[in-house]
Coordinates of C-alpha atoms in Angstrom, one line a residue:
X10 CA -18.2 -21.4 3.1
X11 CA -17.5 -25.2 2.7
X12 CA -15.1 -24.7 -0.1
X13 CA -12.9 -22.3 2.2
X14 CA -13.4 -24.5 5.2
X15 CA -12.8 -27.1 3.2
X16 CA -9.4 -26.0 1.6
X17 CA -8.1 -24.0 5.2
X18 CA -7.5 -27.2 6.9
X19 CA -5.9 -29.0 3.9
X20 CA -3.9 -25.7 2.7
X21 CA -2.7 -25.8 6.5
X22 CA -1.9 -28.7 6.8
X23 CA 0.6 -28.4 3.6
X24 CA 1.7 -25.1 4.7
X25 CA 5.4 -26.1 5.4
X26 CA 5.3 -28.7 2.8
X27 CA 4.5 -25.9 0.5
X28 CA 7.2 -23.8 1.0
X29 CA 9.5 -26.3 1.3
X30 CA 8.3 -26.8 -2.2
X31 CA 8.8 -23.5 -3.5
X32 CA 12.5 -23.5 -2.1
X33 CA 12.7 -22.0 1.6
X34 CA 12.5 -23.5 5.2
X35 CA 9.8 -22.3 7.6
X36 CA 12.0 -19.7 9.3
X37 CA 9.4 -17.1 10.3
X38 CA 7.2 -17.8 12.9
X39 CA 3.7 -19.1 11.5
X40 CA 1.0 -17.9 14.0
X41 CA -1.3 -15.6 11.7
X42 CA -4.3 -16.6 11.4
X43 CA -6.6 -15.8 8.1
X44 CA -8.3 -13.2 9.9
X45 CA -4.8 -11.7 11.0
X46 CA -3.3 -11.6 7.7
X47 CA -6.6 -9.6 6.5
X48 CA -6.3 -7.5 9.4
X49 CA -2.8 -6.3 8.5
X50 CA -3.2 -6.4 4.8
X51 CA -6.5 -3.9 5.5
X52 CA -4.4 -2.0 7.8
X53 CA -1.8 -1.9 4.8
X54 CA -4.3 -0.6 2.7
X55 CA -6.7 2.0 4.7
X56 CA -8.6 3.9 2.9
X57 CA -9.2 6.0 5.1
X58 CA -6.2 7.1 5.7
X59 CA -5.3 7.5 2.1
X60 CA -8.2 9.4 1.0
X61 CA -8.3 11.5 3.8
X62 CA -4.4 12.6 3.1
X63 CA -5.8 13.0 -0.8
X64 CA -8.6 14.5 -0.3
X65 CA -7.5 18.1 -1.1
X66 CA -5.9 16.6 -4.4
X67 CA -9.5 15.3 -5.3
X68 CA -10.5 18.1 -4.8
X69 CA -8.5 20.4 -7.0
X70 CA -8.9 18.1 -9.6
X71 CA -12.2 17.6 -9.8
X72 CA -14.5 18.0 -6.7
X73 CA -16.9 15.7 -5.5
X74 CA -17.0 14.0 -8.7
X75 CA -13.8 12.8 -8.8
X76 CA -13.8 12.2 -4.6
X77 CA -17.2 10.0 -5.7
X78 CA -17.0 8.0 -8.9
X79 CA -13.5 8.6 -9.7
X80 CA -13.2 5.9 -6.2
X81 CA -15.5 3.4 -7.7
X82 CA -13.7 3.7 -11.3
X83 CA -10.5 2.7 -9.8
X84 CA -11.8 0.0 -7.1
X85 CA -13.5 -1.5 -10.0
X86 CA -10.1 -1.7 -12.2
X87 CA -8.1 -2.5 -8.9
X88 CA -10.3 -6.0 -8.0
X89 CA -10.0 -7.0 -11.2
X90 CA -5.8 -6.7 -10.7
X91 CA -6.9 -8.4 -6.9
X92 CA -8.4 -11.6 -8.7
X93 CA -5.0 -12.1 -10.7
X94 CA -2.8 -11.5 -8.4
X95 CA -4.9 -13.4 -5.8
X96 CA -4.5 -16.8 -8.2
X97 CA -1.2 -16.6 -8.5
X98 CA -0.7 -16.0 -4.6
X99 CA -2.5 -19.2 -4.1
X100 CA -0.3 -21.0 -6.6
X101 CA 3.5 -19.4 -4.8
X102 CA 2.3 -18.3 -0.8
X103 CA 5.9 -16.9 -0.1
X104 CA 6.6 -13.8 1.0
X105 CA 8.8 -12.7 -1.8
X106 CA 5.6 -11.8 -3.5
X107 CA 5.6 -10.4 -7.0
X108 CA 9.3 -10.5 -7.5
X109 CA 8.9 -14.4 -6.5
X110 CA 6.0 -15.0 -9.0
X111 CA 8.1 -13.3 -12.0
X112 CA 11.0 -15.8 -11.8
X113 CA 8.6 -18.8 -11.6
X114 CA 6.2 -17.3 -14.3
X115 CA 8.8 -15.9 -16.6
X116 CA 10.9 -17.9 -19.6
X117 CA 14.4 -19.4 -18.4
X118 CA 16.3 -16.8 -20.9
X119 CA 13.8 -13.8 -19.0
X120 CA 12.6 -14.8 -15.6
X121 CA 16.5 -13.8 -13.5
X122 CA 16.4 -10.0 -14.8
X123 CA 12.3 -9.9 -14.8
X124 CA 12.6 -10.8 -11.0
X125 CA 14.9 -8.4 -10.0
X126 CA 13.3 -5.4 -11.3
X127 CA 10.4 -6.3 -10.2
X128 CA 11.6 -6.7 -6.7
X129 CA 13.0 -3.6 -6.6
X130 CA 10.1 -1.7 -8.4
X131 CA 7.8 -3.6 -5.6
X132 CA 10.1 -2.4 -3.0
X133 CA 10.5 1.1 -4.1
X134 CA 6.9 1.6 -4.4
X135 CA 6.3 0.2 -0.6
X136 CA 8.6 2.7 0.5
X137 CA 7.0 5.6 -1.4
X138 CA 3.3 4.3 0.0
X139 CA 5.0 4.1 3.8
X140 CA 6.3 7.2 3.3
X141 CA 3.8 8.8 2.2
X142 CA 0.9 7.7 4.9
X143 CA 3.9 8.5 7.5
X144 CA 3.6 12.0 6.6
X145 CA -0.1 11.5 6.1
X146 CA 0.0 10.9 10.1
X147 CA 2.4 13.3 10.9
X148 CA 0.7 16.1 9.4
X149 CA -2.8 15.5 11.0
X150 CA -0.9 15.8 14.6
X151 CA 0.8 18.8 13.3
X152 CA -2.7 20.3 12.8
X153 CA -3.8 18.5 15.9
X154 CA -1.5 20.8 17.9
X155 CA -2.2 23.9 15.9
X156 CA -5.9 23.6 16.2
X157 CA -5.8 22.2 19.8
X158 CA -3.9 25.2 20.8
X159 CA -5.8 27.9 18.9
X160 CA -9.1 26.6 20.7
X161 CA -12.2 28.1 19.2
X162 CA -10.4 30.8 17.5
X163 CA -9.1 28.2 15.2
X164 CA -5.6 27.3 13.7
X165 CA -4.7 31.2 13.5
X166 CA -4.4 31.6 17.2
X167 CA -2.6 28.4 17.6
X168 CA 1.3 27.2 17.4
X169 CA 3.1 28.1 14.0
X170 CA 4.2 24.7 13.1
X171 CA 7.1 25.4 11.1
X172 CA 8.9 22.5 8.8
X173 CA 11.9 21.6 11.4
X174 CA 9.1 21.1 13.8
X175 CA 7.1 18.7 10.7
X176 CA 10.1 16.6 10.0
X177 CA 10.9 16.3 14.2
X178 CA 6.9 15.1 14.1
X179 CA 6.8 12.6 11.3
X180 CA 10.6 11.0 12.6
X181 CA 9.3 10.6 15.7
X182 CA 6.3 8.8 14.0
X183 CA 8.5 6.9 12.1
X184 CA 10.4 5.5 15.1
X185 CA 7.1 4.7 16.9
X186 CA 6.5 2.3 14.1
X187 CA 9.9 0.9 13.9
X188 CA 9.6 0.1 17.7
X189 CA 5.9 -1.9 17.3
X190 CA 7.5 -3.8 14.3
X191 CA 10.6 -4.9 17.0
X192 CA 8.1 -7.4 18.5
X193 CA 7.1 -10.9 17.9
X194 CA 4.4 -11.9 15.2
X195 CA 1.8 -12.6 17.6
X196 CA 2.0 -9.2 18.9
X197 CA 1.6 -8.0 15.4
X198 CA -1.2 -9.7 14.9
X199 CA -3.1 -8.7 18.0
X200 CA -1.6 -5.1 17.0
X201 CA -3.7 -5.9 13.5
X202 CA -7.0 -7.3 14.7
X203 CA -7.1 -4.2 16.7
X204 CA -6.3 -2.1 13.8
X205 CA -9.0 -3.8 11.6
X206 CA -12.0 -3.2 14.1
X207 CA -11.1 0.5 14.8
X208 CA -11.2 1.3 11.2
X209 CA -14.7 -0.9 11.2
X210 CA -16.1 0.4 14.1
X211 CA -14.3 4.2 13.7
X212 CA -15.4 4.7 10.6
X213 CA -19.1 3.7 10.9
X214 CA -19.3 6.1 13.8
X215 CA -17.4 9.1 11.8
X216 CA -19.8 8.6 8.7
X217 CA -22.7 8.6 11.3
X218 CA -21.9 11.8 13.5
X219 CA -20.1 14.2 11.0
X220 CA -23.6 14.6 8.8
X221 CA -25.3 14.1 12.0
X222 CA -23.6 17.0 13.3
X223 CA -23.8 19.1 10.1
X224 CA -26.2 21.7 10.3
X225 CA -26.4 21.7 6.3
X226 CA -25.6 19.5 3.6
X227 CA -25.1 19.5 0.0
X228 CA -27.4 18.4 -2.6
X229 CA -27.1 15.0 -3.9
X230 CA -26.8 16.7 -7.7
X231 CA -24.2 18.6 -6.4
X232 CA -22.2 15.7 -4.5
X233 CA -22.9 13.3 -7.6
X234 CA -22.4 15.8 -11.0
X235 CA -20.4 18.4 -9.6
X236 CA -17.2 18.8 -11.7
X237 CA -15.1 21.9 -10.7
X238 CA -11.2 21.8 -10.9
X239 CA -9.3 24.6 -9.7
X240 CA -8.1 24.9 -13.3
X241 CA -6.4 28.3 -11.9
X242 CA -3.9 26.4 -9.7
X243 CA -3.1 23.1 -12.1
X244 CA -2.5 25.2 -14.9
X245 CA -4.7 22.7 -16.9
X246 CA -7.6 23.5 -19.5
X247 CA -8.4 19.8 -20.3
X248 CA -11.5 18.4 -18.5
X249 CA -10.6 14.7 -19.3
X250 CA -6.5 14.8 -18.4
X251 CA -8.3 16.6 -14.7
X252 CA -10.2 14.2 -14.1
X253 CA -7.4 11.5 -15.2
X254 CA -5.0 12.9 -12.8
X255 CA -7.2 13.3 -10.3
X256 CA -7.7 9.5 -10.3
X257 CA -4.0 9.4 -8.6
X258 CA -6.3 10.5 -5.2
X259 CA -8.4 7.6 -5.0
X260 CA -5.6 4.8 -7.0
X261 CA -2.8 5.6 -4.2
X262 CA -5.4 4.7 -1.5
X263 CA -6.5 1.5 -3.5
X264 CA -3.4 0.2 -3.4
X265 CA -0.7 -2.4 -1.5
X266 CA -3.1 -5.1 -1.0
X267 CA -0.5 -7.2 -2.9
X268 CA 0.7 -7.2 1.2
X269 CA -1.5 -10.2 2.0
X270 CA 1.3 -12.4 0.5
X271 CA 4.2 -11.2 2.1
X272 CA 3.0 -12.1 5.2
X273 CA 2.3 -15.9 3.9
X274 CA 4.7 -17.6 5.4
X275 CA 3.9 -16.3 9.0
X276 CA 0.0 -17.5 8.0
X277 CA -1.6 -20.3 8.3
X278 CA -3.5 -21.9 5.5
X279 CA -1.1 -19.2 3.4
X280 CA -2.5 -20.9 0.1
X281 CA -6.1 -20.1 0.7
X282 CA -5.5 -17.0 3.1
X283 CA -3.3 -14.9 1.3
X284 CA -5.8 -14.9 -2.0
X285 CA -9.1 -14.0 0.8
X286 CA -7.1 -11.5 1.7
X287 CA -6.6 -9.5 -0.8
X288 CA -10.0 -10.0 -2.2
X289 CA -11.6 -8.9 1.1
X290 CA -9.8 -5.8 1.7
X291 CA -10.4 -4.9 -1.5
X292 CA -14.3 -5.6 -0.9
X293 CA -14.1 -4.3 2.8
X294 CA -12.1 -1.2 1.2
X295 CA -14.6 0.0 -1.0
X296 CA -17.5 -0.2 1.9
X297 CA -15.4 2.0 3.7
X298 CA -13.7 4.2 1.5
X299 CA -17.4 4.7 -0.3
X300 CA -18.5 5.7 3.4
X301 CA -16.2 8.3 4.2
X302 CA -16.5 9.9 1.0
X303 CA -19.7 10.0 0.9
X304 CA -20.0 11.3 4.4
X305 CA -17.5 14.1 4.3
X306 CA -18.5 15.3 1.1
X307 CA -22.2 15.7 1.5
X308 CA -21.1 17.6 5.2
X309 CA -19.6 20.4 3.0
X310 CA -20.6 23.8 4.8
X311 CA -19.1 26.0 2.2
X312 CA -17.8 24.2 -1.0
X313 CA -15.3 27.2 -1.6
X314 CA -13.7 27.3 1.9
X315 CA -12.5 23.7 1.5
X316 CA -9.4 24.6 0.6
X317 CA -9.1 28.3 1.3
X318 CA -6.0 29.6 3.1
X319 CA -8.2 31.7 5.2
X320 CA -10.7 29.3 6.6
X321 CA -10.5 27.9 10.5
X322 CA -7.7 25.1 9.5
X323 CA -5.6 27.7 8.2
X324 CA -6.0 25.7 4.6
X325 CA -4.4 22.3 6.0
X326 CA -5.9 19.4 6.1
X327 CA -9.7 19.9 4.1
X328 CA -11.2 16.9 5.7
X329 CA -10.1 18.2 9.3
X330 CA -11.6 21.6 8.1
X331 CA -14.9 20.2 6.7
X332 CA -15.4 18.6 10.1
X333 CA -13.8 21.7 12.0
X334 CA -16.7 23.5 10.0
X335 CA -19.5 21.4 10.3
X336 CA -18.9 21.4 14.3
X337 CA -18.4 25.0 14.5
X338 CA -21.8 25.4 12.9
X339 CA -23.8 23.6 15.2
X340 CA -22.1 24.3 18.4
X341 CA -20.3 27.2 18.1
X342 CA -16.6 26.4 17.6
X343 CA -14.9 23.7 16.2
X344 CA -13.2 22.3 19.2
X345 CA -15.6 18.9 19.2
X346 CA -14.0 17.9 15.5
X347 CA -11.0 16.9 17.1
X348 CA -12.5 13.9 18.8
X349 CA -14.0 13.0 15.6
X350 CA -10.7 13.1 13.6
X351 CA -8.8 11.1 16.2
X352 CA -10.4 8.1 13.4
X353 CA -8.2 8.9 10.5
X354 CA -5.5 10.1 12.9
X355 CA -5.1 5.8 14.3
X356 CA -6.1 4.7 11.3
X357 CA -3.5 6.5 9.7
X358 CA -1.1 5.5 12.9
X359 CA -2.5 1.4 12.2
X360 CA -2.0 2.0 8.2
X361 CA 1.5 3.1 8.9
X362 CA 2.7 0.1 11.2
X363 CA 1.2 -2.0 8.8
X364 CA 3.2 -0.5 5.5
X365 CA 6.4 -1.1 7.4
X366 CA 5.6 -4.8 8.5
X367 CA 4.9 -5.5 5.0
X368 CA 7.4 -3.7 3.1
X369 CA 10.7 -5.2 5.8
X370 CA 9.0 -9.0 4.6
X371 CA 9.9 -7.9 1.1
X372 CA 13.1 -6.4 2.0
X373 CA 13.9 -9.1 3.8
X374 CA 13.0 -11.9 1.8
X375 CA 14.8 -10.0 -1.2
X376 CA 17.7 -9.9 0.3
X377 CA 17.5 -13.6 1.4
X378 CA 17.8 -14.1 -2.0
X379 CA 21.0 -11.7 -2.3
X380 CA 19.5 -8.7 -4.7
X381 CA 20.4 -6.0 -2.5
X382 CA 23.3 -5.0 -1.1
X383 CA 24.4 -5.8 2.2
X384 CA 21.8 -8.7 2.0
X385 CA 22.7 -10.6 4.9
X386 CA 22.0 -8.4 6.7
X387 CA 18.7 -7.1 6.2
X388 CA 17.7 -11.2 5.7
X389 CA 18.5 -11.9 9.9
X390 CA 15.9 -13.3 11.6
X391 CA 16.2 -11.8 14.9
X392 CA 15.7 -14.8 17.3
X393 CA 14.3 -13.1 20.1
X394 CA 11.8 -11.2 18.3
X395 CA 11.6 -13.9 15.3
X396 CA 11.0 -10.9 13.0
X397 CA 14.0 -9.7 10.3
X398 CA 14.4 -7.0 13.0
X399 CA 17.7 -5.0 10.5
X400 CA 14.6 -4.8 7.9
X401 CA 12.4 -3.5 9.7
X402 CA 14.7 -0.5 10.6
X403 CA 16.4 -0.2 7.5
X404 CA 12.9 0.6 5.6
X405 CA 12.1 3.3 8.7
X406 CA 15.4 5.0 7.6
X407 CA 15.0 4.7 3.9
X408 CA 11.0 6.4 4.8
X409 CA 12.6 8.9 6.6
X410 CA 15.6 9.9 3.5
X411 CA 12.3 9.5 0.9
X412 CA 10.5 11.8 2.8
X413 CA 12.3 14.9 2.7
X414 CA 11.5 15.8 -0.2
X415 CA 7.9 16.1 0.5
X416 CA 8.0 18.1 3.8
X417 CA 8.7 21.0 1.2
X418 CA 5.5 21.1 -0.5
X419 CA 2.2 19.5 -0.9
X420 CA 3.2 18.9 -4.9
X421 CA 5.9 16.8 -3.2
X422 CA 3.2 14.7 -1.2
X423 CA 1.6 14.0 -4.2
X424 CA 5.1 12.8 -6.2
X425 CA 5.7 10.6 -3.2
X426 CA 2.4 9.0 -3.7
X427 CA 2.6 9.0 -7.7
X428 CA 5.9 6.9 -6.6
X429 CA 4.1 4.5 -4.5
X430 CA 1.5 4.0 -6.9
X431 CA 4.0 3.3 -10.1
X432 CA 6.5 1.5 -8.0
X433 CA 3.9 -1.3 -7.3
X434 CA 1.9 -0.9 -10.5
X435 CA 5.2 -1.5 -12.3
X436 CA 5.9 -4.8 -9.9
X437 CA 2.1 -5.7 -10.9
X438 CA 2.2 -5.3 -14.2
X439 CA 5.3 -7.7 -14.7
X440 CA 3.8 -10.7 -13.0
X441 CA 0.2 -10.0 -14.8
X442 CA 2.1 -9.9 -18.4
X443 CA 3.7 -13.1 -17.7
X444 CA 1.0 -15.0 -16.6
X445 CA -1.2 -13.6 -19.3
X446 CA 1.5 -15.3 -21.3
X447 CA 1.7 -18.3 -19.6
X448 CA 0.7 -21.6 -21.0
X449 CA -2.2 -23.1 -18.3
X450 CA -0.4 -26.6 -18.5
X451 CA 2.6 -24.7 -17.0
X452 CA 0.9 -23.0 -14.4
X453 CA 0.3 -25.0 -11.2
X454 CA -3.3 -24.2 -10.0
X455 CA -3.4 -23.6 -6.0
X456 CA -7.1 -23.7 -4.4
X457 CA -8.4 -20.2 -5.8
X458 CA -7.9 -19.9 -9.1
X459 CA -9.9 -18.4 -12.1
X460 CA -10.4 -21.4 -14.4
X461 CA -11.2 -20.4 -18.0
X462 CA -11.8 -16.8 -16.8
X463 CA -7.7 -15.9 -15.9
X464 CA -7.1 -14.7 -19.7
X465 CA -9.6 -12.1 -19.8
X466 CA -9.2 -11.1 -16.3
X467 CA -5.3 -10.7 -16.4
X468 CA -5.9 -8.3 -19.8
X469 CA -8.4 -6.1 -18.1
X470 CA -6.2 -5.9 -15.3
X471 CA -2.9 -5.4 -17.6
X472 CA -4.6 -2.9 -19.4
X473 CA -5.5 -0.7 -16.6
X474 CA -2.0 -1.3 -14.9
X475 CA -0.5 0.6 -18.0
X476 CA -2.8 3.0 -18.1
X477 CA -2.0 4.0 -14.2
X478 CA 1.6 4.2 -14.8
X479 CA 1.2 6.4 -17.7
X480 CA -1.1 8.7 -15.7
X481 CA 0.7 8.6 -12.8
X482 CA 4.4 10.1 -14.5
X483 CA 3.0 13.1 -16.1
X484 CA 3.3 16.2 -15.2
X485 CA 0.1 17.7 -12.7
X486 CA 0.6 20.8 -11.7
X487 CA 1.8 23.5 -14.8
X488 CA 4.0 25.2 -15.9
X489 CA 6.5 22.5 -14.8
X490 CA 9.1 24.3 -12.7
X491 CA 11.4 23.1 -9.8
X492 CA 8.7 23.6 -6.7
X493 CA 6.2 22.0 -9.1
X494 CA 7.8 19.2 -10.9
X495 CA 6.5 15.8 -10.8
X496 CA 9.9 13.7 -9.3
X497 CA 8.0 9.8 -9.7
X498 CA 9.3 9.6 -13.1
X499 CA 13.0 10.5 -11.8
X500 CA 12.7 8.1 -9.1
X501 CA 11.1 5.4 -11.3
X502 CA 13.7 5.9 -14.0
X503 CA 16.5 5.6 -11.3
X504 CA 15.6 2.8 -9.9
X505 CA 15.4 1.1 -13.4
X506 CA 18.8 2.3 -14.3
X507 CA 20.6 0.8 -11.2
X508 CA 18.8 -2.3 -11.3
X509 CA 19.4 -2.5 -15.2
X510 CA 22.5 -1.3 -14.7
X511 CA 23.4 -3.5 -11.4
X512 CA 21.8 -6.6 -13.4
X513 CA 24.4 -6.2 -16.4
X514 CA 27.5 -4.9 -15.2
X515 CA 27.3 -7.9 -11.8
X516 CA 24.2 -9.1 -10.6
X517 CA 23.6 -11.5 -13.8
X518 CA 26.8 -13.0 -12.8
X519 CA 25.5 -14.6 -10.2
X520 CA 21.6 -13.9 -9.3
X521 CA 19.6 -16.8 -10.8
X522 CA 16.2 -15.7 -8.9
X523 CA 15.3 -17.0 -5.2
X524 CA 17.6 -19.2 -3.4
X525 CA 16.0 -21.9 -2.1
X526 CA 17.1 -21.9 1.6
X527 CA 16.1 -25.6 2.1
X528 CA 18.8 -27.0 -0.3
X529 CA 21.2 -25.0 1.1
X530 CA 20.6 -26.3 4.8
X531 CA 20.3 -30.0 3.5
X532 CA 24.3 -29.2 1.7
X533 CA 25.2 -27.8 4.7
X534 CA 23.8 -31.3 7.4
X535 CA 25.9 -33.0 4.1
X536 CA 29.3 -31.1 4.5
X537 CA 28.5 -31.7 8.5
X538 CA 28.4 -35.0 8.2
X539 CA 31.3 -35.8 6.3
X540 CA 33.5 -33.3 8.8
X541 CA 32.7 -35.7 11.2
X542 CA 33.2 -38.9 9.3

């Protein structure tokens, strides 16, 4: 504790020094605290809400011990990628981020193009994990109606939600987060501290009262060894590739925390917060991700009406039906569950504010830096709200476009979050290649860094980065057909042609990585000065 004390108040105190360092003027409002920036980074992250939307994936692919250790496989892997990314965070606190890090760590013949695909792989794969925890939320209300209009007889007596009515849902959820991000950064960060202590306090009670209220739970053999894919419905024999893909459950909601440093210039202390911040929602992650798991699985009532069309929930959401279940066993109908759920339903609501906050201070501070088109105007600072308002409603649109697809099937859900996953995996594994690469002398150390232990560290995490992407662009459901195919690798691969294609044909012309705003406004008093002269 007297290290971070120690290096908060001199990391503050060189906060604007810092950045003016790395290039940019303090143009965002600075008035995060530590504990806000975790907050929202936590929010960003929620694992809750991502394993409760992936649950029926797990599931299918595996069963509880996929749901189980499959989560502490990939946390594992995932802090290891926290403690590299965290070092170079505390060396570059700007909230360009990974697209930032791979100009300054990358070779002057390399580090222009590097940067731009990697800011618009990290950018890309924001929007895919928005997306995909917007329709996360939008599809617990639907069931919310359905079930809260059935009453005890369940989601069969309640209204038929049909798919005009889904996408009217999850727009409208859309444009409820576009309007909290239209506010100032304090309001953000009140919006974030309350986020954090629901999901604290929310989830303890929902891991508490759902066994509580279970009449009957599963063994612990059978929550801990059970292996049983629905090999009938992935068209898959292989045991190993199921459980592989199954992995794409628990990775897409053990992922984003890389958000900690796009917020670093509204932070204080950005050099030493930004790195705690992604190592503690990674820690504070796994406590609650463990939780829940652990919790709804072993509240199973009947492990084969999970995710059976026939069962109370009509076959939506199996975490709303294993609750729906488990209340309807004690007390007679299901009715009480929907109290219970409202905790992934705002935690889902929180995540989803969140994703948009962080992914419009990438947008925005890639387009400061001219790499996407119509750049200035995405990069306004709105000076009433101090926030780069034109971001924030550019990524609620772009959601909305990205999630069509997805409203079709649930296959499409889970290329959405295969998108996500790779988009940011692919932005990761750029900046952990080059400072693998990097020569120590060259790398300026900021307050957390990893001493002799960086090399080893950045190859675990490298090699697990690779390993996600491959796993993550294969096919999962077969045979492949239209309604089944697996679109990351087409989005992926598109987004790597236009940027490649962008980069050669104009942008290397004339991008030559971040701009540094504070060079620009010291030309500009110059030019001022002499007009008056």
């Amino acid at each position: 504790m007297g290290w971070l004390k120690q290096h908060l108040q001199e990391s503050e105190q060189q906060d604007v020094g810092t950045l003016h360092k790395l290039g940019y003027k303090q143009e965002l409002s600075r008035q995060l605290s530590m504990f806000h920036n975790f907050a929202t980074t936590f929010s960003f992250l929620s694992p809750i809400t991502g394993l409760t939307g992936t649950y029926a994936f797990l599931y299918t692919y595996g069963g509880p011990v996929s749901a189980i250790w499959g989560w502490c496989l990939v946390v594992c892997f995932n802090f290891m990628i926290g403690l590299i990314l965290s070092e170079i965070c505390s060396a570059y606190p700007t909230s360009g981020g990974v697209y930032y890090w791979a100009h300054k760590l990358g070779s002057p013949r390399t580090r222009n193009v590097l940067s731009f695909v990697c800011g618009w792989f990290n950018v890309l794969g924001q929007l895919g994990s928005s997306a995909g925890v917007a329709y996360t939320t939008a599809w617990l209300i639907t069931d919310f109606i359905r079930l809260g209009t059935g009453g005890a007889a369940g989601a069969a007596a309640g209204v038929a939600i049909s798919q005009p009515m889904l996408l009217a849902v999850y727009a409208a959820v859309l444009i409820l987060i576009g309007l909290i991000n239209t506010v100032t950064v304090r309001a953000l960060g009140m919006v974030g501290e309350i986020s954090i202590w629901w999901h604290v306090i929310g989830c303890t009670t929902f891991v508490i009262m759902l066994p509580a209220v279970a009449p009957t739970h599963q063994t612990a053999e059978w929550v801990f060894t059970t292996f049983a894919p629905d090999k009938a419905y992935t068209g898959i024999d292989s045991m190993p590739m199921l459980f592989i893909l199954s992995l794409l459950g628990c990775q897409w909601a053990m992922v984003g925390y890389d958000a900690a440093s796009h917020l670093t210039e509204e932070t204080h202390a950005a050099a030493v917060s930004g790195p705690v911040s992604i190592l503690a929602t990674i820690g504070m992650g796994f406590l609650l991700g463990i939780s829940f798991l652990l919790s709804v699985t072993f509240s199973i009532q009947d492990p084969a009406n999970v995710l059976s069309v026939d069962n109370a929930v009509g076959g939506s959401n199996p975490v709303m039906g294993i609750a729906w279940d488990a209340f309807a066993a004690r007390f007679g109908n299901g009715l009480g569950s929907l109290g219970l759920m409202t905790v992934p339903l705002l935690c889902s609501m929180f995540c989803g504010n969140a994703c948009v906050t962080s992914t419009s201070r990438t947008l925005y501070a890639f387009s400061r830096d001219g790499a996407v088109p119509l750049s200035r105007w995405w990069s306004k600072v709105n000076p009433r709200f101090e926030a780069p308002v034109n971001a924030v409603w550019c990524v609620v649109l772009l959601c909305f476009i990205l999630g069509l697809p997805m409203l079709h099937s649930y296959v499409a859900f889970a290329a959405i979050t295969s998108i996500g996953v790779v988009g940011l995996y692919s932005s990761y594994l750029i900046c952990i290649s080059l400072r693998l690469l990097a020569r120590e002398e060259d790398f300026p150390r900021g307050p957390f860094h990893l001493g002799r232990w960086s090399k080893l560290v950045a190859g675990i995490a490298l090699t697990w980065a690779c390993i996600a992407i491959i796993m993550f662009i294969l096919p999962q459901v077969y045979p492949v057909t239209a309604a089944s195919l697996n679109y990351a690798p087409v989005a992926v691969g598109l987004v790597l042609v236009v940027s490649l294609g962008w980069w050669f044909a104009d942008a290397r012309k004339w991008f030559t990585g971040p701009r540094k705003t504070v060079e620009e406004e010291e030309d500009g008093q110059v030019e001022a000065a002499k007009a008056v002269l």
